[in-house]
XYZ file of C-alpha atoms in Angstrom:
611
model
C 16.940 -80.211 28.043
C 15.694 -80.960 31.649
C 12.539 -83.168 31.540
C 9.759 -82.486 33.972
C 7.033 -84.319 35.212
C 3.365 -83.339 35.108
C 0.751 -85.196 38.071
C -1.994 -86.200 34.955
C -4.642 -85.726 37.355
C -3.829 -82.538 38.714
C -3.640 -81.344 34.685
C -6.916 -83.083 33.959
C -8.862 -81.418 36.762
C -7.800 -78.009 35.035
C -10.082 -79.402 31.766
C -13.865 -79.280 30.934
C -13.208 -81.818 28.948
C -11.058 -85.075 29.731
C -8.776 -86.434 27.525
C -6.977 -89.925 27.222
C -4.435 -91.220 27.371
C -3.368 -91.439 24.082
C -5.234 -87.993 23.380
C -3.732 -86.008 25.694
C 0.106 -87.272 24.525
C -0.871 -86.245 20.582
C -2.397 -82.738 21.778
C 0.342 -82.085 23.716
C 2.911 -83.025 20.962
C 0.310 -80.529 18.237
C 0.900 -78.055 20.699
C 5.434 -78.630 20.469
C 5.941 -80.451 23.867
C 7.934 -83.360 23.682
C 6.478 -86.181 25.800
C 8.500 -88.939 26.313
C 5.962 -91.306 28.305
C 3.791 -91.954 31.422
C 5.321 -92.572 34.710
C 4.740 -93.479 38.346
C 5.806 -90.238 40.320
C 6.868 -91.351 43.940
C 6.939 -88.459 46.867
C 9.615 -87.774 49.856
C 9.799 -85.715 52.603
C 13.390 -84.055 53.891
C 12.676 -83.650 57.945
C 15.474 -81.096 57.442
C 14.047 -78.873 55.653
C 10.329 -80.604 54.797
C 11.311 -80.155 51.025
C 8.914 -82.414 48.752
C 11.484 -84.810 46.776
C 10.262 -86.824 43.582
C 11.616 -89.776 42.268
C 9.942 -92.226 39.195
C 10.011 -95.838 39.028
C 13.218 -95.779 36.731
C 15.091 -94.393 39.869
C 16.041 -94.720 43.149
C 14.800 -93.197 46.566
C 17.172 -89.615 46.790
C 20.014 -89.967 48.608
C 20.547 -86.472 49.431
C 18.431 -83.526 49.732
C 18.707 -80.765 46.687
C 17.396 -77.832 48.970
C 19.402 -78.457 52.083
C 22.226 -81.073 51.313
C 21.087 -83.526 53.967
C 22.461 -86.962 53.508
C 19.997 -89.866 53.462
C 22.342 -92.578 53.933
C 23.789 -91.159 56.959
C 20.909 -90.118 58.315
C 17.836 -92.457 57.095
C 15.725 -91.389 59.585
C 15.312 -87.689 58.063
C 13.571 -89.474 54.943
C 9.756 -90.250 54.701
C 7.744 -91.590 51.731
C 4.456 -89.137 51.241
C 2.806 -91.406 48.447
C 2.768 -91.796 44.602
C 0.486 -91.049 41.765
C 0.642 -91.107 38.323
C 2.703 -88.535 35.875
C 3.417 -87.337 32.144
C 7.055 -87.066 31.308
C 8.048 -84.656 29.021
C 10.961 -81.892 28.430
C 11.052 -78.844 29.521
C 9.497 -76.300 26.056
C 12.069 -73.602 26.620
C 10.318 -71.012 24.536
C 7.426 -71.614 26.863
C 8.338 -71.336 30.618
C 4.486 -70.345 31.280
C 3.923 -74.154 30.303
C 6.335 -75.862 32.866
C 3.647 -77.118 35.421
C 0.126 -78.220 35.768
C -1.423 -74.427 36.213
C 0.200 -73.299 33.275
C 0.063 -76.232 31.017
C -3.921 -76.628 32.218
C -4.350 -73.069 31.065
C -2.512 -73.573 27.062
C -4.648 -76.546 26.880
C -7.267 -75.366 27.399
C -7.482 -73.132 25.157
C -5.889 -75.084 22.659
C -9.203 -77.000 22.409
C -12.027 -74.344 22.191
C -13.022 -74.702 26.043
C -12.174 -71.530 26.782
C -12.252 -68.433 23.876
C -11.020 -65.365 25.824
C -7.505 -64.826 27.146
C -7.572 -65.326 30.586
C -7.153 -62.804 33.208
C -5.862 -62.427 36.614
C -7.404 -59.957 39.784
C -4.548 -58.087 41.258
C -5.634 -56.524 44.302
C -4.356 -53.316 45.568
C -0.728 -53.369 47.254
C -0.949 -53.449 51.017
C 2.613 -53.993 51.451
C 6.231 -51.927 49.803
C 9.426 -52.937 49.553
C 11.886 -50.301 49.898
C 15.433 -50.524 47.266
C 18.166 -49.529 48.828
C 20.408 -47.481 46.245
C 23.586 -49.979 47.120
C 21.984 -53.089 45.454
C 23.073 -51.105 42.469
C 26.414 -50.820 43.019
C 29.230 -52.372 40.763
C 30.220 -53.929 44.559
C 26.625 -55.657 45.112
C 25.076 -55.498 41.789
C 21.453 -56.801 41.580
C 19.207 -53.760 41.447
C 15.958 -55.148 40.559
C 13.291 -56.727 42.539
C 9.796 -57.655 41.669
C 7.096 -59.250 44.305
C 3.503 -60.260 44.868
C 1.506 -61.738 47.477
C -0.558 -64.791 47.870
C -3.039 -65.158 49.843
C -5.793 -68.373 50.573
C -3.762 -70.991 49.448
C -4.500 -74.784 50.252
C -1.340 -76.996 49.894
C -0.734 -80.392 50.343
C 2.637 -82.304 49.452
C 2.073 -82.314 45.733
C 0.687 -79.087 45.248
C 4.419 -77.568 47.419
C 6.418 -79.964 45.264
C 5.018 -78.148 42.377
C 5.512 -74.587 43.349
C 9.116 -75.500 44.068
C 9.822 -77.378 40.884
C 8.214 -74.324 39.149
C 10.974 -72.110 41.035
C 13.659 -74.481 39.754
C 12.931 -74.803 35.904
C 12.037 -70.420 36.015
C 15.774 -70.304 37.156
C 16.815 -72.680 34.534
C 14.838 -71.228 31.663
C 14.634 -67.589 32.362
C 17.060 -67.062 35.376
C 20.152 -68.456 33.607
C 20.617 -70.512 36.454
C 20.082 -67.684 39.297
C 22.054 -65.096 37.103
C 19.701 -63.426 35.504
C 16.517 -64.019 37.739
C 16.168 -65.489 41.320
C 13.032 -66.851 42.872
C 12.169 -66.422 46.876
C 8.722 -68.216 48.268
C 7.874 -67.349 51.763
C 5.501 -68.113 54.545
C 4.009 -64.507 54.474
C 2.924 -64.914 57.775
C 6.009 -65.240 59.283
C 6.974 -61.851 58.643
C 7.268 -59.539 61.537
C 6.849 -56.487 59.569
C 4.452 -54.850 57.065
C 7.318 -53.469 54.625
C 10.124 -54.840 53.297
C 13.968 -53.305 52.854
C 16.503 -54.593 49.731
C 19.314 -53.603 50.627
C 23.346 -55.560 51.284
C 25.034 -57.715 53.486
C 28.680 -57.312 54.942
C 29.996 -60.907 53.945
C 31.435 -61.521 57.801
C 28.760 -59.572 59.457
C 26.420 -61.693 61.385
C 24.076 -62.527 58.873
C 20.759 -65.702 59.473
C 20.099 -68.826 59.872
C 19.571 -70.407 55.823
C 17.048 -73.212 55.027
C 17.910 -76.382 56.609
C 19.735 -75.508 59.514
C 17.759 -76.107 61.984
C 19.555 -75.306 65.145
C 18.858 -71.757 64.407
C 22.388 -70.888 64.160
C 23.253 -67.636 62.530
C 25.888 -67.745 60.070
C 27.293 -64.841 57.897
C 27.240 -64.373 54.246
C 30.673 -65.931 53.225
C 30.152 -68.733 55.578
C 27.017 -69.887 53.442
C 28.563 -69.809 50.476
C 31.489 -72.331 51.790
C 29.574 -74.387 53.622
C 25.610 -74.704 52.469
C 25.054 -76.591 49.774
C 23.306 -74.129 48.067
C 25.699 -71.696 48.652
C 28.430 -73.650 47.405
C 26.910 -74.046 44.471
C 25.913 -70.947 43.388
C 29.005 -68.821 45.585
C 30.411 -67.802 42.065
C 27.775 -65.314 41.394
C 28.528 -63.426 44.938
C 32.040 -64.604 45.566
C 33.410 -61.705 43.213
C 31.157 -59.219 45.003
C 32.278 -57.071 48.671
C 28.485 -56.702 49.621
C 25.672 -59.261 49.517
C 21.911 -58.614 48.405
C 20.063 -58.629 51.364
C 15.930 -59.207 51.524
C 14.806 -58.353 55.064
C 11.798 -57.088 56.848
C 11.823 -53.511 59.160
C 12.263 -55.544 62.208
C 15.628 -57.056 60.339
C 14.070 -60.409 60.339
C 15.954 -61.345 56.778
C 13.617 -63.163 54.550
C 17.030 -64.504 51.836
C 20.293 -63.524 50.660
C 19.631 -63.580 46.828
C 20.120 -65.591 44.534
C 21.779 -68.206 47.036
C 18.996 -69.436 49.669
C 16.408 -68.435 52.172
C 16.186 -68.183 55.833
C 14.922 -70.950 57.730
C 12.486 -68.422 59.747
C 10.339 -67.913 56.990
C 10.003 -71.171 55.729
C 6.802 -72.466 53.571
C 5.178 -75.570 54.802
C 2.171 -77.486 53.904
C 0.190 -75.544 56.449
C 1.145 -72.459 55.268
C -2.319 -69.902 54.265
C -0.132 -67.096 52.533
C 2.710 -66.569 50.268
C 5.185 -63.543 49.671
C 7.008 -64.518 46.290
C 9.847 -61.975 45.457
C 12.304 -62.331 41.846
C 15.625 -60.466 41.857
C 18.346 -59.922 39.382
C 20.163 -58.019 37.144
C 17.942 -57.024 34.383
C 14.243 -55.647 34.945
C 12.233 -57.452 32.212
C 13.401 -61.380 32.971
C 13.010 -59.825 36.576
C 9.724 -59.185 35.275
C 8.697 -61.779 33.004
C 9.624 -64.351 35.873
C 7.162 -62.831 38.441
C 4.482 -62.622 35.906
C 4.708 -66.424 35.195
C 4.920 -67.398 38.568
C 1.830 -65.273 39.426
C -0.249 -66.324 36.721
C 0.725 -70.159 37.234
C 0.116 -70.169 40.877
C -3.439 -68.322 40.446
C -4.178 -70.889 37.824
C -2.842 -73.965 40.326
C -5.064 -72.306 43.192
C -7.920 -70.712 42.098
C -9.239 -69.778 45.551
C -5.738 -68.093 46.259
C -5.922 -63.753 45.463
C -3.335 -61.855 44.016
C -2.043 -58.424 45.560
C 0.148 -56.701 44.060
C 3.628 -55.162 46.369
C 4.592 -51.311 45.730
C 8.613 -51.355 44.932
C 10.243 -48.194 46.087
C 13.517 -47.240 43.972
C 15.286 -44.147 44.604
C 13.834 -42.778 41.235
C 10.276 -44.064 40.914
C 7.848 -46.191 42.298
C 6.329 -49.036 40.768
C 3.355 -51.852 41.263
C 4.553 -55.953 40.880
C 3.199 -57.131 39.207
C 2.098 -55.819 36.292
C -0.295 -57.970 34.420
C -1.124 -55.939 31.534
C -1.374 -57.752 27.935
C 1.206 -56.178 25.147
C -0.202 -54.397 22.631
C 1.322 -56.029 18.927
C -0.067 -55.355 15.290
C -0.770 -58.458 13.536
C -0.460 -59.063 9.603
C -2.685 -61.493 8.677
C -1.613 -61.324 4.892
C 2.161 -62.542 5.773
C 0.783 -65.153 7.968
C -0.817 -66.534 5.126
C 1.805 -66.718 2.702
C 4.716 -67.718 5.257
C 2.348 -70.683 6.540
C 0.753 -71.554 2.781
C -2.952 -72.315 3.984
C -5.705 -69.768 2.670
C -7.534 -68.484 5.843
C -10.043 -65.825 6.430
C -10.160 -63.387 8.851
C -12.400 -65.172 11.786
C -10.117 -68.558 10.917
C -7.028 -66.336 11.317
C -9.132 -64.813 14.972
C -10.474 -68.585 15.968
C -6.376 -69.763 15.902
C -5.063 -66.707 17.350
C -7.701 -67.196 20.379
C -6.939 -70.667 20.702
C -3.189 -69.248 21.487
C -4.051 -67.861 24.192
C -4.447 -64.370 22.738
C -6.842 -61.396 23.278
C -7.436 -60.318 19.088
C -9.401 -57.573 17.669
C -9.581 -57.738 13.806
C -9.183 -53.744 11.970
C -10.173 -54.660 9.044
C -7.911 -55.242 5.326
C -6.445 -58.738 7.147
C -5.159 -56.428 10.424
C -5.464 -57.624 14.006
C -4.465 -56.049 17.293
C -3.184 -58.969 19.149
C -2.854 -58.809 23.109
C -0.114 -60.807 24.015
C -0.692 -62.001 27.892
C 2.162 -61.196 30.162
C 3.158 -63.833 31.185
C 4.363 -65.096 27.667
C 8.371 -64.479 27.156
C 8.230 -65.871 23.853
C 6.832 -63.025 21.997
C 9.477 -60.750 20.778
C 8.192 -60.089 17.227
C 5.340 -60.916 15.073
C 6.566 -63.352 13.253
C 6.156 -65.345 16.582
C 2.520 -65.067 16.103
C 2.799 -66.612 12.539
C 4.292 -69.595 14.292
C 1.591 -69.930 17.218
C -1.248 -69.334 14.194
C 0.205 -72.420 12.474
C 0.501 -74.642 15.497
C -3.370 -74.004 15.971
C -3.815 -74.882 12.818
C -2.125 -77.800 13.458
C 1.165 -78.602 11.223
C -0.493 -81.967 10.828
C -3.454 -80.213 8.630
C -1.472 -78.438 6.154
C -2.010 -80.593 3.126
C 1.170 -81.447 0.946
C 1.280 -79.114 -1.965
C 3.014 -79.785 -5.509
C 6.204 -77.337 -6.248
C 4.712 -74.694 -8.538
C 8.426 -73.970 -10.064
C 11.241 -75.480 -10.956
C 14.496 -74.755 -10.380
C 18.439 -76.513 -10.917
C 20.724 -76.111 -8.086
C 24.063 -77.159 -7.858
C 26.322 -77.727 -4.581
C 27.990 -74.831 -3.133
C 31.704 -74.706 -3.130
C 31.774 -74.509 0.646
C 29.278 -77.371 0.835
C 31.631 -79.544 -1.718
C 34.707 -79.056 0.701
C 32.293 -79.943 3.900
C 31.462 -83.129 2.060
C 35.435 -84.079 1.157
C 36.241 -83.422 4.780
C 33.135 -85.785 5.489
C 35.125 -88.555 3.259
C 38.473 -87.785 4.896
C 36.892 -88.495 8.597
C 34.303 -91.022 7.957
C 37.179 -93.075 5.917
C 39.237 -92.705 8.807
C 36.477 -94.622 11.149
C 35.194 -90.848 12.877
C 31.394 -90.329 13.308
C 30.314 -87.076 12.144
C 28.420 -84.571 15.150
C 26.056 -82.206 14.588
C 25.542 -79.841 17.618
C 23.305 -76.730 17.599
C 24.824 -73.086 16.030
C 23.303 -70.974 19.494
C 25.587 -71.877 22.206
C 26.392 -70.093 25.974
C 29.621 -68.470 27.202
C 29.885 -70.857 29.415
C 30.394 -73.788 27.218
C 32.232 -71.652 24.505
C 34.724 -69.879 26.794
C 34.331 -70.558 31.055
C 34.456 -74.391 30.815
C 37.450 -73.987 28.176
C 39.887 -71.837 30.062
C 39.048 -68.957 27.570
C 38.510 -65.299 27.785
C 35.014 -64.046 26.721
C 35.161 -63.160 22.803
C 34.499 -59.289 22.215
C 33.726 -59.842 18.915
C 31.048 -62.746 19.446
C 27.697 -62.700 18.057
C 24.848 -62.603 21.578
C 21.239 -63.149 21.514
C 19.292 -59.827 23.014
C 16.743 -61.685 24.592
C 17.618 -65.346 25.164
C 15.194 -67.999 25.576
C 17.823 -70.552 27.420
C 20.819 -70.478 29.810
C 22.282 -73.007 27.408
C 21.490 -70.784 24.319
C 22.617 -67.171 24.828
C 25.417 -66.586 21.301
C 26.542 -67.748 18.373
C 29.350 -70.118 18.925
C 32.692 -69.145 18.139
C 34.314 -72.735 17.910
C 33.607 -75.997 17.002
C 35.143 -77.876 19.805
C 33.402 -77.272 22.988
C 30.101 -78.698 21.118
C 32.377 -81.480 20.697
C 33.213 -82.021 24.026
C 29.931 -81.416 25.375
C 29.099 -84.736 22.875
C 31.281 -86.654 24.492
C 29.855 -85.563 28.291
C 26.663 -86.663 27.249
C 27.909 -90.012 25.860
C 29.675 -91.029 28.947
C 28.170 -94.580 29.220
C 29.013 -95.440 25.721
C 31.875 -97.734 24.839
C 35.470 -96.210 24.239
C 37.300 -95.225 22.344
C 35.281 -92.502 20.681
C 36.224 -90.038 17.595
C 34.142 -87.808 16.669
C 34.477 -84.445 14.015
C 32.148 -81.674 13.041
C 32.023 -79.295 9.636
C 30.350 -76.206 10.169
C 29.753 -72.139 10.280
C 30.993 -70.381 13.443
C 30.397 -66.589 13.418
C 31.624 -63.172 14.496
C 30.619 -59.506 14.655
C 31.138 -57.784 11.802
C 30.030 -53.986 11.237
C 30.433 -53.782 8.168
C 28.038 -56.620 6.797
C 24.499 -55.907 6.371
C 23.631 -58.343 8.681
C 26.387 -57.133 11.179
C 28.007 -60.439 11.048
C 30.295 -62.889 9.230
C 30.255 -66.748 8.784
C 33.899 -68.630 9.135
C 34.016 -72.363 7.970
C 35.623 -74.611 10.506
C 35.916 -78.363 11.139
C 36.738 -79.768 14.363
C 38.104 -83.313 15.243
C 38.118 -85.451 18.624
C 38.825 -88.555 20.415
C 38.921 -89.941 23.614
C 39.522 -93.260 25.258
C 42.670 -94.642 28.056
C 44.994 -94.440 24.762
C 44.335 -91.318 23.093
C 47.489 -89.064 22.274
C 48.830 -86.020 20.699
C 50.564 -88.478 18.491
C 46.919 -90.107 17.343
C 45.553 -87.122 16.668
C 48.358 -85.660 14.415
C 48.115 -89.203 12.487
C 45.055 -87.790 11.420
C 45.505 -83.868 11.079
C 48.831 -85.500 8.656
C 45.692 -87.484 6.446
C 43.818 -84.292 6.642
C 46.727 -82.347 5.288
C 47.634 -84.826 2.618
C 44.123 -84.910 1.330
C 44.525 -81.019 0.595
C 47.641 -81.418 -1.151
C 49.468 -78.858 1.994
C 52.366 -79.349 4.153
C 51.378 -78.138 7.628
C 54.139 -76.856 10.078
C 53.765 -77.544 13.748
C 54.236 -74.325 16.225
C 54.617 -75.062 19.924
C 51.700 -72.913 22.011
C 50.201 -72.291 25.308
C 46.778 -72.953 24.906
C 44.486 -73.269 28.130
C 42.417 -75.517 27.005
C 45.300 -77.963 26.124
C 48.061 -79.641 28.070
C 51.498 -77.848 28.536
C 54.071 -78.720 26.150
C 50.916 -80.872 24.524
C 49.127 -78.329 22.426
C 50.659 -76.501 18.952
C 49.450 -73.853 16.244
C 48.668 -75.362 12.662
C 49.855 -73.148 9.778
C 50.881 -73.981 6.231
C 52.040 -71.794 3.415
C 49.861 -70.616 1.005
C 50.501 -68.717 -2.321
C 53.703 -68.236 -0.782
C 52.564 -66.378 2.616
C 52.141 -68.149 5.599
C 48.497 -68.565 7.275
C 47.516 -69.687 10.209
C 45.030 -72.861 9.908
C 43.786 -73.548 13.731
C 45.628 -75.648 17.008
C 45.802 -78.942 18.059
C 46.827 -81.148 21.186
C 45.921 -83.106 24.165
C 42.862 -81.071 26.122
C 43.702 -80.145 29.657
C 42.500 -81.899 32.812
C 40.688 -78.841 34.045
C 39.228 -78.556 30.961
C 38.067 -82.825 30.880
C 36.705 -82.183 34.694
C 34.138 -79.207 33.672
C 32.623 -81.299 30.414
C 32.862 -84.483 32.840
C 34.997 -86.254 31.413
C 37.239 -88.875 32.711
C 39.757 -89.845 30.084
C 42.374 -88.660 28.190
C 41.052 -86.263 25.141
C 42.790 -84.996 21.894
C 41.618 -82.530 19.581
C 41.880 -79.976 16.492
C 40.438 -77.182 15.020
C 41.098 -76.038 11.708
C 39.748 -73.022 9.658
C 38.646 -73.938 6.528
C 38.302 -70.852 4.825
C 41.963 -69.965 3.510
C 41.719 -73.528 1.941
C 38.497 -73.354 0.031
C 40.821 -72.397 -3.180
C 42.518 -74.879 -3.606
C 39.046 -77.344 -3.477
């Protein structure tokens, strides 16, 4: 996961009470951040653009700029140093977006300690400004229909105070946005508008279109010519490339204000001296499209508390609604199941004092019953049971006393578990390390990066937390290959294999889905082969007592003439085990990887008989 870093003394000016060092690492880590240490955060200005770059001791000065693609080495002179002070490392919580800079991680604290008992709240003054949606945003041909926006007004930045509104942007479009898909972020200077409303509507690719951020000559360029030639639009073209119109966010004087998700205009730039802010989120789907602005909203309030809110009337051809809307969620609480899922005995104003300490507004009904206000800008809570889990982090995991078993039962291995562990002797005997990558995966991983069609029948998350965690995976092998990616500067060769439970839709189970057994085998290094790895498929088929039979097959994510279905025969019909072969260069280039790569994958399940 991305790993951020917090300025300590910005987050310690958002206490009553200061902690230390050492404190403030073991509250954070009570509280599920993973802090990795303290760090010397050193500041750079881009004269291109005047984006605030960061860099810590354990790095060098950037040699390009990440907003506008500027080149330091070429030209030095666009690079200033602002200053340095003093930071927390720590990854990025992705169940808890609100907590991803200083406002918003002030705020949890906070509250985590006792200094402040009610749920705090936000003033959202009456919109003074609309944004009209045009109706072809929502067109298969331009298709982002939502928009959500607020103003900002009074704010006091410096360098570090920018530098964390922008990071903020970038980890919201990681976390929530799916990296721009699903949600895109848009800060302006809200002075700089020449107009009171606002139109959403599209973009003719080779119409005359703006001048993006960065260019500074103030030449206009068109829609397609950003996305081949910024470097913002180049990397993000492929979520407009596809598409015959562009989202366009302008004012009624046509001054454009961005072409989302890909970059904004260079004429409403935010600088240090900038008083006001117009913040817009656009995507796809209304409630990440909402979720986002709410966390940006509440973050910024809590990072300037002399900045006001107002709130930006959104005009769709059907309705009319306020952004944003900052009103708590209304969710019955059980405190009876809390106590028996967490195993500590607490009463109903210990149950209150945790839930409070959460963050949460909580009125207790009596019989172990709360009404819980859930704060809106909190993604995480899609079920109660997520308040059992915030009730035992106040608590504090660390305070629940070890407890003898009170029965006792015999177990005995499962069969499936008793193959796992023979292919576990097969591989480990044969000098492979076993891998043990995470069950939620992303279409991306499972099918973009390997050449493969999206899987109908795979098993999606409603309401994802993470761009990297949005299904079930289907297949054992791209979480192999993504091991190897991240294991680049490790010696070579490396083999590698994985037992495990992929899964697929399934109507007819109660739980709508089934489990398949796989097991999935790798290597790379400058000698790898098909030949090594059907040495070892050979062992693998030996060891199960089956003679396998080699099919020649065109597999994109394997070599031409280097890839081949595995099938053996079983009770006298023949069954298709899985494929095997040299993985193709397109496929090594998207997992970065930069030597030759052989692989299987084998279904387990018609063998478990004969085990």
């Amino acid at each position: 996961m991305p790993v951020i870093v917090i300025p300590v003394e910005r987050l310690q000016g958002r206490l009553k009470n200061r902690l230390s060092r050492d404190g403030l690492v073991e509250t954070l880590q009570q509280m599920g951040c993973d802090v990795e240490e303290y760090a010397t955060v050193h500041r750079f200005r881009c004269a291109q653009c005047d984006a605030v770059l960061e860099t810590t001791d354990a790095a060098h000065p950037p040699v390009r700029c990440d907003h506008c693609g500027t080149d330091f080495k070429i030209n030095p002179d666009k690079l200033s140093q602002l200053g340095e002070s003093e930071g927390i490392r720590m990854e990025l919580l992705a169940v808890r977006p609100d907590m991803f800079d200083a406002g918003g991680l002030g705020r949890a604290l906070r509250q985590y300690q006792g200094e402040q008992m009610l749920p705090s709240q936000y003033h959202l003054n009456p919109p003074q400004r609309r944004v009209t949606v045009d109706a072809a945003v929502a067109q298969p041909e331009s298709f982002r229909p939502h928009i959500a926006c607020v103003e900002v007004r009074g704010v006091t930045l410096d360098d570090e105070t920018l530098r964390i509104i922008m990071k903020l942007q970038e980890n919201l479009h990681w976390a929530l946005g799916r990296d721009r898909k699903r949600a895109s972020i848009g800060v302006y200077d809200l002075d700089t508008l020449k107009a009171d409303n606002l139109h959403y509507g599209v973009l003719d690719p080779d119409a005359a279109g703006f001048c993006p951020l960065g260019i500074a000559d103030g030449q206009v360029w068109s829609g397609r010519r950003i996305l081949a030639e910024h470097p913002k639009g180049v990397g993000y073209k492929h979520l407009l490339e596809q598409l015959s119109a562009y989202p366009l966010l302008s004012d009624e004087s046509g001054q454009v204000l961005s072409m989302p998700p890909i970059i904004n205009s260079e004429s409403t730039r935010v600088r240090p001296e900038s008083k006001n802010l117009f913040i817009d989120v656009t995507g796809p789907e209304a409630r990440t499209v909402e979720k986002t602005l709410n966390i940006l909203a509440a973050n910024i309030a809590e990072l300037l508390p002399g900045a006001e809110l107002f709130g930006v009337e959104v005009h769709y051809a059907d309705r009319r609604v306020v952004t944003p809307d900052l009103t708590p969620q209304e969710v019955r609480f059980d405190g009876v199941a809390a106590k028996r899922l967490i195993g500590v005995d607490l009463d109903d104003e210990a149950m209150k004092d945790c839930l409070l300490r959460m963050g949460y507004g909580v009125e207790s009904l009596g019989g172990h019953q709360f009404n819980v206000a859930v704060p809106a800008w909190r993604n995480d809570i899609l079920h109660p049971m997520d308040l059992v889990e915030d009730v035992a982090i106040a608590y504090g995991y660390h305070n629940i006393e070890a407890a003898p078993v009170t029965s006792v039962t015999v177990a005995k291995e499962r069969p499936v578990q008793r193959h796992f562990n023979l292919c576990r002797q097969i591989f480990t005997g044969l000098g492979f390390f076993e891998a043990i990558t995470l069950i939620l995966s992303s279409e991306d991983a499972q099918y973009e990066r390997m050449g493969l069609p999206e899987d109908p029948e795979r098993v999606t998350i409603d309401n994802p937390i993470s761009v990297e965690q949005t299904q079930i995976r289907t297949a054992l092998l791209p979480g192999l290959l993504e091991t190897f990616s991240i294991n680049t500067d490790q010696e070579l060769p490396q083999q590698i294999f994985e037992v495990g439970n992929v899964s697929f839709l399934d109507p007819k189970r109660d739980t709508g889905a089934r489990e398949r057994s796989r097991l999935a085998v790798a290597a790379i290094g400058p000698k790898v082969d098909f030949s090594q790895i059907k040495a070892v498929c050979e062992a693998f088929a030996r060891e199960h007592r089956i003679t396998l039979r080699y099919e020649a097959a065109n597999m994109p994510f394997y070599l031409p003439g280097r890839g081949a279905r595995l099938s053996t025969q079983i009770d006298g019909k023949d069954v298709v085990l899985g494929h095997i072969g040299e993985i193709h260069p397109l496929v090594l280039e998207n997992f970065n990887l930069s030597f030759p790569t052989a692989a299987m994958e084998i279904n387990l399940d018609p063998l478990q008989a004969r085990i």
